[in-house]
Coordinates of C-alpha atoms and ligand atoms in Angstrom, one line a residue:
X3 CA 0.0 0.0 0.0
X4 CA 1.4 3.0 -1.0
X5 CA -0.4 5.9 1.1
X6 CA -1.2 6.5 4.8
X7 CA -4.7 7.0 6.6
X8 CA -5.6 9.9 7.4
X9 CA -6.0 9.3 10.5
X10 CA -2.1 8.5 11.4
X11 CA -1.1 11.5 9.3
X12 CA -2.8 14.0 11.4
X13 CA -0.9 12.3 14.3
X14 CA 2.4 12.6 12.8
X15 CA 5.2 14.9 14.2
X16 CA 7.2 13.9 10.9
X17 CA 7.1 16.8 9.3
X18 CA 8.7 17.5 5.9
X19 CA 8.1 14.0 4.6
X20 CA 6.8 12.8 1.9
X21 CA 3.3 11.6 2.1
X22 CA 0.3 9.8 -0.2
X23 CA -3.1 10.2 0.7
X24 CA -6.0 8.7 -1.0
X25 CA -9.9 9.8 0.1
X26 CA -12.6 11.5 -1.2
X27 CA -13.1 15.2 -1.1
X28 CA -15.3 17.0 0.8
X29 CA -14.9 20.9 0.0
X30 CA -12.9 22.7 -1.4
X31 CA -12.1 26.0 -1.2
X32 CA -10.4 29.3 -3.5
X33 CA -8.8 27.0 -5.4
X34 CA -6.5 25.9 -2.8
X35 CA -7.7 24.1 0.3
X36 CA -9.3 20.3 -0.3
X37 CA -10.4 18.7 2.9
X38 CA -9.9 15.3 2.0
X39 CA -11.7 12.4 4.0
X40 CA -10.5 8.9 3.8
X41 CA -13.1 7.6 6.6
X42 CA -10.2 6.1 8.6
X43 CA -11.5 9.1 11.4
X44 CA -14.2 11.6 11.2
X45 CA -11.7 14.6 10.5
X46 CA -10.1 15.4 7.3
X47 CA -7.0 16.2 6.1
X48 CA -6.3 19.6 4.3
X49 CA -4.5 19.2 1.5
X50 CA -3.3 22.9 -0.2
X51 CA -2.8 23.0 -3.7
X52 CA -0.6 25.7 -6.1
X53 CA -3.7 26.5 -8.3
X54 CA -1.3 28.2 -10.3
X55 CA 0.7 25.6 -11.7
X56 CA -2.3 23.5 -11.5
X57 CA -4.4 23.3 -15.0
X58 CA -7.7 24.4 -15.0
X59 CA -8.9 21.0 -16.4
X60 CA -7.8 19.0 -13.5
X61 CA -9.3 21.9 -10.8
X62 CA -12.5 21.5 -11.9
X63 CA -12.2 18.3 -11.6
X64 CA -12.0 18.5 -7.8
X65 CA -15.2 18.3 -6.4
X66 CA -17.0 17.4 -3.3
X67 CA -17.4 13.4 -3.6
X68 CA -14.5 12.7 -5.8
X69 CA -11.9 10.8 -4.9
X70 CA -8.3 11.7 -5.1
X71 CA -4.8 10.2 -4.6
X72 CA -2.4 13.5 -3.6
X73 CA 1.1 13.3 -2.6
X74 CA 2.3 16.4 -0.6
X75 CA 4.7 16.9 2.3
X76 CA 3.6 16.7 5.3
X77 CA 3.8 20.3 7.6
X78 CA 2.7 21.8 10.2
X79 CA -0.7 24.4 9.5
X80 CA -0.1 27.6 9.7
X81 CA -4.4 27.6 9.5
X82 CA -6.2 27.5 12.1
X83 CA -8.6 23.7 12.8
X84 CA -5.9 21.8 12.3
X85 CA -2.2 21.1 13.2
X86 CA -0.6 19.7 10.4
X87 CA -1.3 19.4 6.4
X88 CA -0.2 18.4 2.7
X89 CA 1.3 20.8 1.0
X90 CA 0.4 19.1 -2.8
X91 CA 2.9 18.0 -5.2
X92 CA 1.2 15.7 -7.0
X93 CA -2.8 15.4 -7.5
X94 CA -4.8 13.2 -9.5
X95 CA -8.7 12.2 -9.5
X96 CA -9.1 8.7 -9.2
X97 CA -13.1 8.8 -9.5
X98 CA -14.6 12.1 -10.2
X99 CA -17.8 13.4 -9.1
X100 CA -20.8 15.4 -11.3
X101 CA -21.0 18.1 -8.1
X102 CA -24.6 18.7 -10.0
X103 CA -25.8 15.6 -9.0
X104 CA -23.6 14.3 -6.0
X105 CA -26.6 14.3 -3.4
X106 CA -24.0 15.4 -0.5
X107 CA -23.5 19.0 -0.4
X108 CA -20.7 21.2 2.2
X109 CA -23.8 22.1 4.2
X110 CA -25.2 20.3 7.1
X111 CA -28.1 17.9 6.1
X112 CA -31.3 16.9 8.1
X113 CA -31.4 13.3 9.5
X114 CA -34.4 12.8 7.6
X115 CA -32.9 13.8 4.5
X116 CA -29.7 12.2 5.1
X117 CA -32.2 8.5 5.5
X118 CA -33.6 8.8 1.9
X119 CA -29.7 8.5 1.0
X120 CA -28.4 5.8 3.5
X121 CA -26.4 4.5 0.6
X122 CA -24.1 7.5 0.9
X123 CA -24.6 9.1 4.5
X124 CA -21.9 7.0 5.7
X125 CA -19.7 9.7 4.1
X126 CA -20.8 12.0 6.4
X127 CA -18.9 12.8 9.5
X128 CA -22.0 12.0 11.8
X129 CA -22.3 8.9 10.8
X130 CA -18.6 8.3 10.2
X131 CA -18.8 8.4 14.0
X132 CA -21.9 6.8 15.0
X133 CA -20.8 3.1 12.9
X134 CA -17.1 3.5 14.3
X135 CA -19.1 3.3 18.0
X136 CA -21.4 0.6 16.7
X137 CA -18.4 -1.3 15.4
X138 CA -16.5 -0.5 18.7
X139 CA -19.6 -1.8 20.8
X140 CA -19.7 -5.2 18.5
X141 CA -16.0 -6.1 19.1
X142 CA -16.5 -5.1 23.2
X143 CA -19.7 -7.6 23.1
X144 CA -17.6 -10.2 21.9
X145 CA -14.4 -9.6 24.0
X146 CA -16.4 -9.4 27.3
X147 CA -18.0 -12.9 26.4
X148 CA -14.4 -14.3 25.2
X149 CA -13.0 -12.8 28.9
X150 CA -15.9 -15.0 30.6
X151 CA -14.9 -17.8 28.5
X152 CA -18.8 -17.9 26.6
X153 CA -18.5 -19.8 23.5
X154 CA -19.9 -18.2 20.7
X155 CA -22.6 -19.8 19.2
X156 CA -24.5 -19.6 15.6
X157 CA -28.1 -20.4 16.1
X158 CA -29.9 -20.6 12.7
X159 CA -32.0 -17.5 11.0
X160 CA -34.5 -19.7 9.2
X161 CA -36.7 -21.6 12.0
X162 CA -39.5 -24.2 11.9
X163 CA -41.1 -23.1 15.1
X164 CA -43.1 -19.8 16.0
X165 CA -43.2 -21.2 19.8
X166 CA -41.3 -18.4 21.2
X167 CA -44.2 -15.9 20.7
X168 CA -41.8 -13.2 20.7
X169 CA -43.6 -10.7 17.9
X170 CA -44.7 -11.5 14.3
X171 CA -43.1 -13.4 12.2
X172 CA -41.9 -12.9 8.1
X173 CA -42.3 -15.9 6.4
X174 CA -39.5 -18.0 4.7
X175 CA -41.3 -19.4 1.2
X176 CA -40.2 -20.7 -2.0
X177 CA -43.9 -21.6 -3.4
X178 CA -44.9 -19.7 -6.6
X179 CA -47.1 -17.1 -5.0
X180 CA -49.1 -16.9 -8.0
X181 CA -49.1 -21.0 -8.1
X182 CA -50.0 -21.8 -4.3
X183 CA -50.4 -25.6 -3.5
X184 CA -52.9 -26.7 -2.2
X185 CA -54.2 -29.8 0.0
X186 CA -57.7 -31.2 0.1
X187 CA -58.5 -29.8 2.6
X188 CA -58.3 -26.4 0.5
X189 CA -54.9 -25.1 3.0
X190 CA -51.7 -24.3 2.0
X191 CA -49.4 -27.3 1.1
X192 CA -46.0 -26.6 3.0
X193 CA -45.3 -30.2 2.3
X194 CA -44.4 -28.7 -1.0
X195 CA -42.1 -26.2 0.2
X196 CA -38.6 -26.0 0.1
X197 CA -38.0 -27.4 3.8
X198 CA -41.4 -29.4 3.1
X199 CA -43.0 -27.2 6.5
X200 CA -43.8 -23.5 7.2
X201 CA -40.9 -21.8 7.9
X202 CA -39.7 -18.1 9.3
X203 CA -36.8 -16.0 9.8
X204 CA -36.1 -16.4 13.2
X205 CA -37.5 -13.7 16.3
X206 CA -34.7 -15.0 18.9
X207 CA -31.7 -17.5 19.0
X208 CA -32.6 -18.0 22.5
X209 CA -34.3 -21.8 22.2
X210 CA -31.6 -23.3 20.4
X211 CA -29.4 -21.1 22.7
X212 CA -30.6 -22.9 25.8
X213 CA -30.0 -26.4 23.9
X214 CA -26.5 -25.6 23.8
X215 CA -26.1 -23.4 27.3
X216 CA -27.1 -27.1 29.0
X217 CA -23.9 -28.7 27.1
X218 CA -21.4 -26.2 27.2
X219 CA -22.9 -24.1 30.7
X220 CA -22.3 -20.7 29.0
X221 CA -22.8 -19.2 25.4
X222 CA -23.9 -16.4 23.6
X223 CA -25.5 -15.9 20.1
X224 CA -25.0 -12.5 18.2
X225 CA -27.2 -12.1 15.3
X226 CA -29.9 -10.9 13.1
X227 CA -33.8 -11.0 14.4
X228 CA -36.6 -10.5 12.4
X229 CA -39.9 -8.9 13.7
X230 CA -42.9 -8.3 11.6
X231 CA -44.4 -6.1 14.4
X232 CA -46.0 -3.1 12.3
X233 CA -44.7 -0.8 14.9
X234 CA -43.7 2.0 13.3
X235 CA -41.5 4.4 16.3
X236 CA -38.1 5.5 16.8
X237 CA -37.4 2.2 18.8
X238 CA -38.1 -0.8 16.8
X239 CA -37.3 -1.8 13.5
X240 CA -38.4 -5.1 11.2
X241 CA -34.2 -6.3 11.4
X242 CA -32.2 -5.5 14.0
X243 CA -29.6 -7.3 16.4
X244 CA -29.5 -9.1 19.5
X245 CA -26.9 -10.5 21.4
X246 CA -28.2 -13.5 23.3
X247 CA -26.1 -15.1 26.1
X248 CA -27.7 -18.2 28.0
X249 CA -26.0 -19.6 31.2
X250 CA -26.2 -23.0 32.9
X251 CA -26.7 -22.7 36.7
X252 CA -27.4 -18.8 36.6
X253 CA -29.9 -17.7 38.6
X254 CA -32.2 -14.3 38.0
X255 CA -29.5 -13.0 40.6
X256 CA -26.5 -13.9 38.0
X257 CA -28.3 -12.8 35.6
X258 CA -29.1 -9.6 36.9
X259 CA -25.1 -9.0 37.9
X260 CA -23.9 -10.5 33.8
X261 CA -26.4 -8.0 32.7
X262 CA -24.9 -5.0 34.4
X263 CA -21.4 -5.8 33.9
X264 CA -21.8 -6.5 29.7
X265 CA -23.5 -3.3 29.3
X266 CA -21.1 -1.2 31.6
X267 CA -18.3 -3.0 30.1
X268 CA -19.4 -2.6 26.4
X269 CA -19.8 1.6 27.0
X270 CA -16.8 1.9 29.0
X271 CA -15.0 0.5 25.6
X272 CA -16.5 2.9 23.2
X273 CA -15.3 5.7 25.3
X274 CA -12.1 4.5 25.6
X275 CA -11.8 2.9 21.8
X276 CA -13.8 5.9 20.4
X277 CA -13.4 9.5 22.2
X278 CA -13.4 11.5 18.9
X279 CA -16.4 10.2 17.8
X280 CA -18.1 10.2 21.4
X281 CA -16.8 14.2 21.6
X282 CA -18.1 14.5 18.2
X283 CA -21.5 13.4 18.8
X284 CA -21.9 15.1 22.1
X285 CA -21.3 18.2 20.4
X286 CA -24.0 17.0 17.9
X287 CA -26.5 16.7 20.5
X288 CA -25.8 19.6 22.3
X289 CA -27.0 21.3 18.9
X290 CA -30.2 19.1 18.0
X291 CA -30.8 20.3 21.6
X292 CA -30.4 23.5 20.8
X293 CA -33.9 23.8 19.4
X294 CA -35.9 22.3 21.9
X295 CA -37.8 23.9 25.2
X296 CA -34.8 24.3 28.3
X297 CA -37.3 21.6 29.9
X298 CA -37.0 18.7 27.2
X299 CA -33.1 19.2 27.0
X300 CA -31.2 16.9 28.7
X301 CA -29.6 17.6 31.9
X302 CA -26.0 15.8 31.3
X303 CA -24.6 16.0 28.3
X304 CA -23.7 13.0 26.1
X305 CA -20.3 12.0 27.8
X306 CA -21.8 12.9 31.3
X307 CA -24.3 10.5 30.8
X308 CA -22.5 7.7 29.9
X309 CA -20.3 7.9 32.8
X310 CA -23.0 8.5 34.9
X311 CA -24.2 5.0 34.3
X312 CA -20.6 3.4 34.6
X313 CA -20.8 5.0 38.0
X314 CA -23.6 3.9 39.3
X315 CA -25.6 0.6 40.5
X316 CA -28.7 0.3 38.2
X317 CA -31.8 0.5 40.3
X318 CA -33.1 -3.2 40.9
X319 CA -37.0 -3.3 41.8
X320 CA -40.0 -5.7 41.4
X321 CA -42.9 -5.4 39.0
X322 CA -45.2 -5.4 42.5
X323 CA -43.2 -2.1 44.2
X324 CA -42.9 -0.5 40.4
X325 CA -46.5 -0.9 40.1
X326 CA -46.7 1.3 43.9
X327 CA -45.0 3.5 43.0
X328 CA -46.7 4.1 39.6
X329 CA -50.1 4.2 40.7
X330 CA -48.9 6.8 43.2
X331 CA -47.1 9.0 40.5
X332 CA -48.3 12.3 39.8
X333 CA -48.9 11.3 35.7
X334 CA -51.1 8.4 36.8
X335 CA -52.9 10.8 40.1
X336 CA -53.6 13.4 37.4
X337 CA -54.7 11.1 34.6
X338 CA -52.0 12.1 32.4
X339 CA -50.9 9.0 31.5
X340 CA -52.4 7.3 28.3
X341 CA -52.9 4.0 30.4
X342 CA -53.8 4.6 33.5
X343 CA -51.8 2.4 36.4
X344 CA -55.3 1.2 38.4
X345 CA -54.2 -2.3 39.3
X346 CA -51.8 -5.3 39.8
X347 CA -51.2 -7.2 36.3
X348 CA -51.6 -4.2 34.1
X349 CA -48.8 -4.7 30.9
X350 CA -46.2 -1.3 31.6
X351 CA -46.1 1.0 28.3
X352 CA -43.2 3.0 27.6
X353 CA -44.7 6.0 28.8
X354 CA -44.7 3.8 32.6
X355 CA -41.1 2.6 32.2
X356 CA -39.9 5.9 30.6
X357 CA -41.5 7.4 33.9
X358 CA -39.8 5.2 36.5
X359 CA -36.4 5.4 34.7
X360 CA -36.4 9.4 33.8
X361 CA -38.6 10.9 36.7
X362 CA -38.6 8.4 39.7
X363 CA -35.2 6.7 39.8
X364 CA -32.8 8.7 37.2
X365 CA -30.9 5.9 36.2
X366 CA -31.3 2.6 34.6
X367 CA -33.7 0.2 36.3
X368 CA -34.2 -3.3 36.3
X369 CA -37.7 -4.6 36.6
X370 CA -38.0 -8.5 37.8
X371 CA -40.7 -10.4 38.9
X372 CA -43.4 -9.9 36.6
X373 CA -47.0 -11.4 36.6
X374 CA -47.1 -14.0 34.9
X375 CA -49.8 -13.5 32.0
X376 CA -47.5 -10.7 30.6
X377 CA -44.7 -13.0 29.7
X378 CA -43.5 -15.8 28.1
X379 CA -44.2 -19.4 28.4
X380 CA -40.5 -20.6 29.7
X381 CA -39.8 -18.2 32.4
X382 CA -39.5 -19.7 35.6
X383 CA -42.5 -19.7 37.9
X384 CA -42.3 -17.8 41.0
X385 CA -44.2 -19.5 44.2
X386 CA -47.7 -17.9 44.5
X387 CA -47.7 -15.1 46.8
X388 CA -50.3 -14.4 50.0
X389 CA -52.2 -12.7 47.8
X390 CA -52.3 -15.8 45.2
X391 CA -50.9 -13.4 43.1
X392 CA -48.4 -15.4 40.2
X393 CA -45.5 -13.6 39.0
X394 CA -42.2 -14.8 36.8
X395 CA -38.2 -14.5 36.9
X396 CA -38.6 -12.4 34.7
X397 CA -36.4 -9.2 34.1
X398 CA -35.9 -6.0 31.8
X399 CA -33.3 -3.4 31.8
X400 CA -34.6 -0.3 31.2
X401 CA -32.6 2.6 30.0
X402 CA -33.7 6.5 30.1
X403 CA -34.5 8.1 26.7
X404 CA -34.6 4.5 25.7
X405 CA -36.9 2.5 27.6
X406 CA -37.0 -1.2 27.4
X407 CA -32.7 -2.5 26.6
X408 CA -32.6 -5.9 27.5
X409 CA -35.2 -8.5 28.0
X410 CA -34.4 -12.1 30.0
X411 CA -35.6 -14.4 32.9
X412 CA -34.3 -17.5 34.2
X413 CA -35.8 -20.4 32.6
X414 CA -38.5 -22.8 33.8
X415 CA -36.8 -26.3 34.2
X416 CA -38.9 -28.3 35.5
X417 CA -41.0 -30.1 32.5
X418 CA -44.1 -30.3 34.4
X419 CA -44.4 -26.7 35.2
X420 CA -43.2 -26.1 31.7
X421 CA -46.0 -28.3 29.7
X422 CA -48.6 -27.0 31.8
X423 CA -47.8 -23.6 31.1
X424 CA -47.5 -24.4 27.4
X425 CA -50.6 -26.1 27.3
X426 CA -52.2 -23.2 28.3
X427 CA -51.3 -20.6 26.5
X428 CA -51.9 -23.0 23.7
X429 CA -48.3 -23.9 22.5
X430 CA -48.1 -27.6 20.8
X431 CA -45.5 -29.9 22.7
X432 CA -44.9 -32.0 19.7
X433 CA -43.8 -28.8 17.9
X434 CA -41.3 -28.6 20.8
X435 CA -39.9 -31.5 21.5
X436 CA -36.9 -30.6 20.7
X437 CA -36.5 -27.6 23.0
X438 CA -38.4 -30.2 25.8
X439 CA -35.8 -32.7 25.4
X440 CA -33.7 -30.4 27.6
X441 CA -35.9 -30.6 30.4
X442 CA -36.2 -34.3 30.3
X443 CA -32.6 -34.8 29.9
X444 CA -30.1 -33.5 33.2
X445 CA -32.3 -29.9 33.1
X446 CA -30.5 -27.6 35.7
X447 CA -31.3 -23.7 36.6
X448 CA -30.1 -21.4 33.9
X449 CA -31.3 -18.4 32.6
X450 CA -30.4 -15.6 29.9
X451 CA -31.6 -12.1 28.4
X452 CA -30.9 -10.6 24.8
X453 CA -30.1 -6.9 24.7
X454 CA -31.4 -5.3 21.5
X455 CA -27.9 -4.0 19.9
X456 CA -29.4 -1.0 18.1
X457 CA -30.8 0.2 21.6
X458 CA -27.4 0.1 23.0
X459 CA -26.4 2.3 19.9
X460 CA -28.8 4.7 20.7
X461 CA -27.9 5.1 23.9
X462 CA -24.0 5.6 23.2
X463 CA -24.3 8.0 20.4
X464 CA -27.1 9.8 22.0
X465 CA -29.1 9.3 18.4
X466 CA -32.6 9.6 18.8
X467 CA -34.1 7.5 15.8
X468 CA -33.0 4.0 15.5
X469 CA -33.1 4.4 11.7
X470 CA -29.9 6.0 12.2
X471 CA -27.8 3.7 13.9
X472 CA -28.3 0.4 11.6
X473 CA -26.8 1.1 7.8
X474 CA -29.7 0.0 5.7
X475 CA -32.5 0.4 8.3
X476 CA -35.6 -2.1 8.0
X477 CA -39.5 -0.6 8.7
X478 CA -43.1 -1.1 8.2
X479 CA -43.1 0.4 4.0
X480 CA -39.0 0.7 3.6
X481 CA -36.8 -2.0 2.5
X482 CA -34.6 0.6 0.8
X483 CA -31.1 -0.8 -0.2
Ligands
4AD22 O1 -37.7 -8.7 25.1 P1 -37.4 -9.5 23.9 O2 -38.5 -9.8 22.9 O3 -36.8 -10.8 24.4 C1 -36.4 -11.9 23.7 O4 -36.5 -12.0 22.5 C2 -35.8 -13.0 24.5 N1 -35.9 -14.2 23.7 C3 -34.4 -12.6 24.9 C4 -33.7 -13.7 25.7 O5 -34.1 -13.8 26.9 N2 -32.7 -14.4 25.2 O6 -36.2 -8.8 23.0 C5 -35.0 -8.5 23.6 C6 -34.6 -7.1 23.3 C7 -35.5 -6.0 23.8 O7 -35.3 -5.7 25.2 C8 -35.2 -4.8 22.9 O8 -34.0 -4.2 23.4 C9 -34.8 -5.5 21.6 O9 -34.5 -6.9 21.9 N3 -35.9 -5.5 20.7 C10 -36.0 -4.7 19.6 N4 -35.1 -3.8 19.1 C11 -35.4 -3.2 17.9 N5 -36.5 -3.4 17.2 C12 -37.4 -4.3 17.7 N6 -38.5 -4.5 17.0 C13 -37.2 -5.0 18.9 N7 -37.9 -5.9 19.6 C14 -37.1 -6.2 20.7
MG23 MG1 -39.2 -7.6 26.0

């Protein structure tokens, strides 16, 4: 390779050597000053060029968007921004760009604008930054795990079973849609399908993750998941991430402490790994914010916030005492929640966690315990309280601005429990037997939780739409890409 990223370049005391750079232009100015970005860091490079012993041809020719391979040497700035630059020698295009029809322009873009072009935002510094701290959060998730000494494990994105009950699911097909086979009975043949049953992209590795959590004892999956959910809001979308782990002789208790520590640990990385990008998008926030009422600003900035939950326990409570003190919230006492809070066993909305997280406890909260009609079939079941009351191990991290992070439990293992259960909320065993087989066979305590990845995005960048933290975002009406 003949040139050197940008990045190292604007570290470099080596001034007065020679230098190649190769990246793409994003203004240029008088003739003379390209800002050159190679995506290697969210800052550019100037590069100065002697327009006078440059021909004409080749200056128009430098553009916003085209890409250019300059060899300079390296000196310090005399300009203020920035500490050192290329002075040009050499300049060639490598791949112009018709600046009438390059979408990008020097100027800032909206988000919403910036969306309709996902294709190309990435050369924006924004989001230069905000997929350096999703790729720094990635590598953390898998580091933390291969600390602990969790194998990694693939679980499969096409499934036969819809048993986890987890959201909608998108169907996996290869019948002729406008050919459909059909049995006597006048239903779809799946026998004639390509796996010869109904299949779907998966909602959750988590089943097949507990098969292999009760041979290894610890695992995680990291993967795709696929919700058909026509929820169209800021925090869900039709694709996104989870990272799965699943633990052999965990308790809710273990759980609980795993839970903590990966999410602490995974931020405290992207600070570290990224603090340009971090300082950048504070900075960015601080500005969105700039537009909004003094009361709906945020109190910390984007950096305080972060280290504000690296510093502190998150708040550990039962659904019973959230329920308390929800009823007894002002929102709920002045009817200005949506859902009113009027008894035990109501489902909590986001307005309810979003409450308790932002107004009640200021940090992030986990919520265990929860009754058991509100969750699903395998979580363990708690004894029946005094007041016959019947709640499950379950728990969610919730997260403020974000609301619901990370939902787990420990697992139900005894089979009896666990067929009774499934029997009446109307899951088939035979469909299951697979997953049963683990109860029948040496079934211990475990437990687990998936954290939805582009959540934890949000939160670190301080993005508000989770459009903009997935490249080619997935929603009800957009497949774009
Ligand atoms: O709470 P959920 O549905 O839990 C499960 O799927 C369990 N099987 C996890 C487990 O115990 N192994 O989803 C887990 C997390 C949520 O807390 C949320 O952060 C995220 O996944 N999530 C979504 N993120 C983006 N878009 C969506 N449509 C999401 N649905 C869930
Ligand atoms: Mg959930």
């Amino acid at each position: 390779m003949e040139h050197t990223r940008i990045k190292e370049l604007l570290k470099s005391e080596e001034f007065g050597k020679e230098v190649i750079i190769k990246g793409w232009v994003r203004t240029f100015r008088n003739n003379q000053f390209i800002a050159i970005n190679d995506g290697s860091t969210i800052n550019n490079i100037q590069a100065v060029i002697d327009f006078e012993h440059t021909p004409d041809e080749l200056l128009k020719r430098i553009t916003t968007g085209s890409a250019l391979r300059v060899k300079g040497t390296l000196v310090a700035s005399l300009g203020k921004g920035q500490r050192v630059e290329v002075k040009a020698t050499e300049v060639s295009v490598i791949g112009d760009s018709d600046p009438e029809k390059f979408p990008l322009q020097p100027k800032k873009h909206s988000l919403e604008f910036l969306r309709e072009i996902a294709h190309l935002r990435f050369r924006t510094g924004t989001f230069n930054a905000i997929f350096k701290v999703r790729n720094a959060l990635s590598f953390a998730v898998h580091q933390f795990f291969n600390e602990r000494d969790f194998v990694y494990m693939h679980t499969p994105i096409i499934t036969g079973s819809d048993a986890e009950g987890a959201g909608e699911m998108f169907r996996v097909t290869t019948i002729d849609l406008n050919n459909i086979p059909r049995t006597e009975q006048g239903e779809i043949d799946f026998k004639e399908d390509f796996f010869g049953k109904s299949t779907n992209l998966t909602v959750s590795g988590q089943l097949e993750g507990e098969l292999a959590a009760l041979a290894f004892g610890n695992i995680y999956t990291f993967g795709p998941t696929f919700r058909a959910e026509n929820s169209n809001t800021t925090r869900h979308l039709a694709e996104f991430w989870m990272i799965e782990p699943e633990m052999a002789f965990y308790e809710l208790e273990d759980n609980m402490d795993l839970a903590e520590a990966l999410l602490k640990y995974v931020i405290r990385y992207a600070l570290e790994a990224c603090p340009e990008e971090i300082e950048f998008l504070k900075n960015r926030l601080l500005e969105e914010e700039k537009s909004k009422p003094q009361q709906e600003r945020s109190e910390l900035n984007l950096i305080e916030k972060l280290n504000f939950v690296l510093e502190h326990d998150f708040e550990r409570v039962t659904y019973t005492e959230a329920i308390h003190i929800l009823k007894a919230s002002k929102p709920n006492q002045k009817k200005q929640f949506k859902y009113l809070i009027e008894e035990w066993g109501a489902d909590l909305q986001s307005e309810h966690e979003r409450y308790l997280v932002e107004k009640h406890f200021k940090k992030p909260v986990i919520l265990t315990d929860y009754p058991r009609e509100i969750k699903s079939f395998y979580m363990k079941q708690n004894p029946v309280d005094t007041e016959g009351r019947q709640t499950v191990r379950a728990m969610d991290i919730l997260f403020p601005g974000i609301g619901e992070m990370v939902g787990g439990s420990q697992r139900e293992e005894n089979l009896e429990k666990l067929l009774t259960r499934m029997d009446e909320v109307g899951i088939p065993a035979e469909e299951m037997d697979w997953f049963l087989d683990t109860r029948r066979f040496g079934s211990v305590p475990h437990s687990g939780f998936g954290v939805g990845f582009e959540r934890l995005v949000l939160f670190t960048t301080g993005m508000t739409n989770i459009r903009d933290v997935i490249p080619f975002p997935r929603t009800p009406k957009n497949a774009e890409f």
